[in-house]
Amino acid sequence: MGVDGASGDAPVELGQAVTDIGLRKPSGRAVLAATVALASQTGPLLVFGDSGEHVFVVAPGDDPTHLGQHWPW
């Protein structure tokens, strides 16, 4: 997880902005569900895999069923 103003090993404090989240061996469906939930609270999110081959944008109000038809993971 990337946090503004913190090194990679530092504990996250309340009020620090999270800039990125990494997942190890994630379930594609679980990542989609989490992304839809986060986007509803934070605004549009850019989602991509390690290779950068697939890039996907999820915005607040997007229909998870529709997104699931195009979700590359």
PDB file of C-alpha atoms in Angstrom:
ATOM      1  CA  MET A   1       0.000   0.000   0.000  1.00  0.00           C
ATOM      2  CA  GLY A   2       1.332   3.431  -0.898  1.00  0.00           C
ATOM      3  CA  VAL A   3       0.674   6.267   1.524  1.00  0.00           C
ATOM      4  CA  ASP A   4       1.469   9.949   1.070  1.00  0.00           C
ATOM      5  CA  GLY A   5       4.355  10.968   3.300  1.00  0.00           C
ATOM      6  CA  ALA A   6       5.271   7.471   4.560  1.00  0.00           C
ATOM      7  CA  SER A   7       7.970   4.990   3.678  1.00  0.00           C
ATOM      8  CA  GLY A   8       6.933   1.484   2.633  1.00  0.00           C
ATOM      9  CA  ASP A   9       7.546   0.016   6.100  1.00  0.00           C
ATOM     10  CA  ALA A  10       6.058   2.821   8.198  1.00  0.00           C
ATOM     11  CA  PRO A  11       2.697   2.277   9.902  1.00  0.00           C
ATOM     12  CA  VAL A  12      -0.226   4.136   8.358  1.00  0.00           C
ATOM     13  CA  GLU A  13      -1.692   6.884  10.482  1.00  0.00           C
ATOM     14  CA  LEU A  14      -5.299   8.064  10.374  1.00  0.00           C
ATOM     15  CA  GLY A  15      -5.720  10.905   7.932  1.00  0.00           C
ATOM     16  CA  GLN A  16      -2.867   9.885   5.604  1.00  0.00           C
ATOM     17  CA  ALA A  17      -3.954   9.580   1.969  1.00  0.00           C
ATOM     18  CA  VAL A  18      -3.594   6.111   0.459  1.00  0.00           C
ATOM     19  CA  THR A  19      -2.230   6.438  -3.083  1.00  0.00           C
ATOM     20  CA  ASP A  20      -2.228   2.810  -4.203  1.00  0.00           C
ATOM     21  CA  ILE A  21      -3.143  -0.686  -3.071  1.00  0.00           C
ATOM     22  CA  GLY A  22      -1.422  -3.894  -4.143  1.00  0.00           C
ATOM     23  CA  LEU A  23      -2.910  -7.365  -3.811  1.00  0.00           C
ATOM     24  CA  ARG A  24      -1.039 -10.670  -3.848  1.00  0.00           C
ATOM     25  CA  LYS A  25      -2.740 -13.527  -5.728  1.00  0.00           C
ATOM     26  CA  PRO A  26      -6.138 -11.809  -5.776  1.00  0.00           C
ATOM     27  CA  SER A  27      -9.406 -13.293  -6.942  1.00  0.00           C
ATOM     28  CA  GLY A  28     -10.562 -11.313  -9.975  1.00  0.00           C
ATOM     29  CA  ARG A  29     -14.171 -11.210  -8.772  1.00  0.00           C
ATOM     30  CA  ALA A  30     -13.108 -10.059  -5.305  1.00  0.00           C
ATOM     31  CA  VAL A  31     -10.945  -7.287  -6.765  1.00  0.00           C
ATOM     32  CA  LEU A  32     -13.858  -6.090  -8.899  1.00  0.00           C
ATOM     33  CA  ALA A  33     -16.183  -6.037  -5.875  1.00  0.00           C
ATOM     34  CA  ALA A  34     -13.609  -4.164  -3.768  1.00  0.00           C
ATOM     35  CA  THR A  35     -12.909  -1.706  -6.578  1.00  0.00           C
ATOM     36  CA  VAL A  36     -16.607  -0.903  -7.043  1.00  0.00           C
ATOM     37  CA  ALA A  37     -16.969  -0.377  -3.268  1.00  0.00           C
ATOM     38  CA  LEU A  38     -13.874   1.846  -3.085  1.00  0.00           C
ATOM     39  CA  ALA A  39     -14.869   3.890  -6.141  1.00  0.00           C
ATOM     40  CA  SER A  40     -18.204   4.719  -4.520  1.00  0.00           C
ATOM     41  CA  GLN A  41     -16.273   6.361  -1.666  1.00  0.00           C
ATOM     42  CA  THR A  42     -13.244   7.806  -3.456  1.00  0.00           C
ATOM     43  CA  GLY A  43     -14.176   8.580  -7.050  1.00  0.00           C
ATOM     44  CA  PRO A  44     -12.858   6.981 -10.240  1.00  0.00           C
ATOM     45  CA  LEU A  45     -10.091   4.408  -9.860  1.00  0.00           C
ATOM     46  CA  LEU A  46      -7.510   3.176 -12.341  1.00  0.00           C
ATOM     47  CA  VAL A  47      -6.948  -0.584 -12.026  1.00  0.00           C
ATOM     48  CA  PHE A  48      -4.082  -2.426 -13.719  1.00  0.00           C
ATOM     49  CA  GLY A  49      -2.072  -5.618 -13.418  1.00  0.00           C
ATOM     50  CA  ASP A  50       1.676  -5.931 -12.883  1.00  0.00           C
ATOM     51  CA  SER A  51       2.352  -6.250 -16.597  1.00  0.00           C
ATOM     52  CA  GLY A  52       0.327  -3.141 -17.446  1.00  0.00           C
ATOM     53  CA  GLU A  53      -1.221  -5.124 -20.296  1.00  0.00           C
ATOM     54  CA  HIS A  54      -4.758  -4.390 -19.074  1.00  0.00           C
ATOM     55  CA  VAL A  55      -5.923  -1.040 -17.706  1.00  0.00           C
ATOM     56  CA  PHE A  56      -9.453  -0.509 -16.431  1.00  0.00           C
ATOM     57  CA  VAL A  57     -11.277   2.514 -15.001  1.00  0.00           C
ATOM     58  CA  VAL A  58     -14.074   2.092 -12.450  1.00  0.00           C
ATOM     59  CA  ALA A  59     -16.210   5.118 -11.605  1.00  0.00           C
ATOM     60  CA  PRO A  60     -18.817   5.674  -8.889  1.00  0.00           C
ATOM     61  CA  GLY A  61     -22.191   4.350 -10.010  1.00  0.00           C
ATOM     62  CA  ASP A  62     -20.780   1.873 -12.527  1.00  0.00           C
ATOM     63  CA  ASP A  63     -22.891  -1.278 -12.739  1.00  0.00           C
ATOM     64  CA  PRO A  64     -20.827  -4.230 -11.402  1.00  0.00           C
ATOM     65  CA  THR A  65     -22.696  -6.655 -13.686  1.00  0.00           C
ATOM     66  CA  HIS A  66     -21.773  -4.605 -16.752  1.00  0.00           C
ATOM     67  CA  LEU A  67     -18.188  -4.189 -15.558  1.00  0.00           C
ATOM     68  CA  GLY A  68     -17.926  -7.949 -14.966  1.00  0.00           C
ATOM     69  CA  GLN A  69     -18.611  -8.584 -18.662  1.00  0.00           C
ATOM     70  CA  HIS A  70     -15.476  -6.609 -19.576  1.00  0.00           C
ATOM     71  CA  TRP A  71     -13.287  -7.179 -16.488  1.00  0.00           C
ATOM     72  CA  PRO A  72      -9.984  -8.673 -17.742  1.00  0.00           C
ATOM     73  CA  TRP A  73      -9.095 -10.570 -14.581  1.00  0.00           C
TER      74      TRP A  73
END
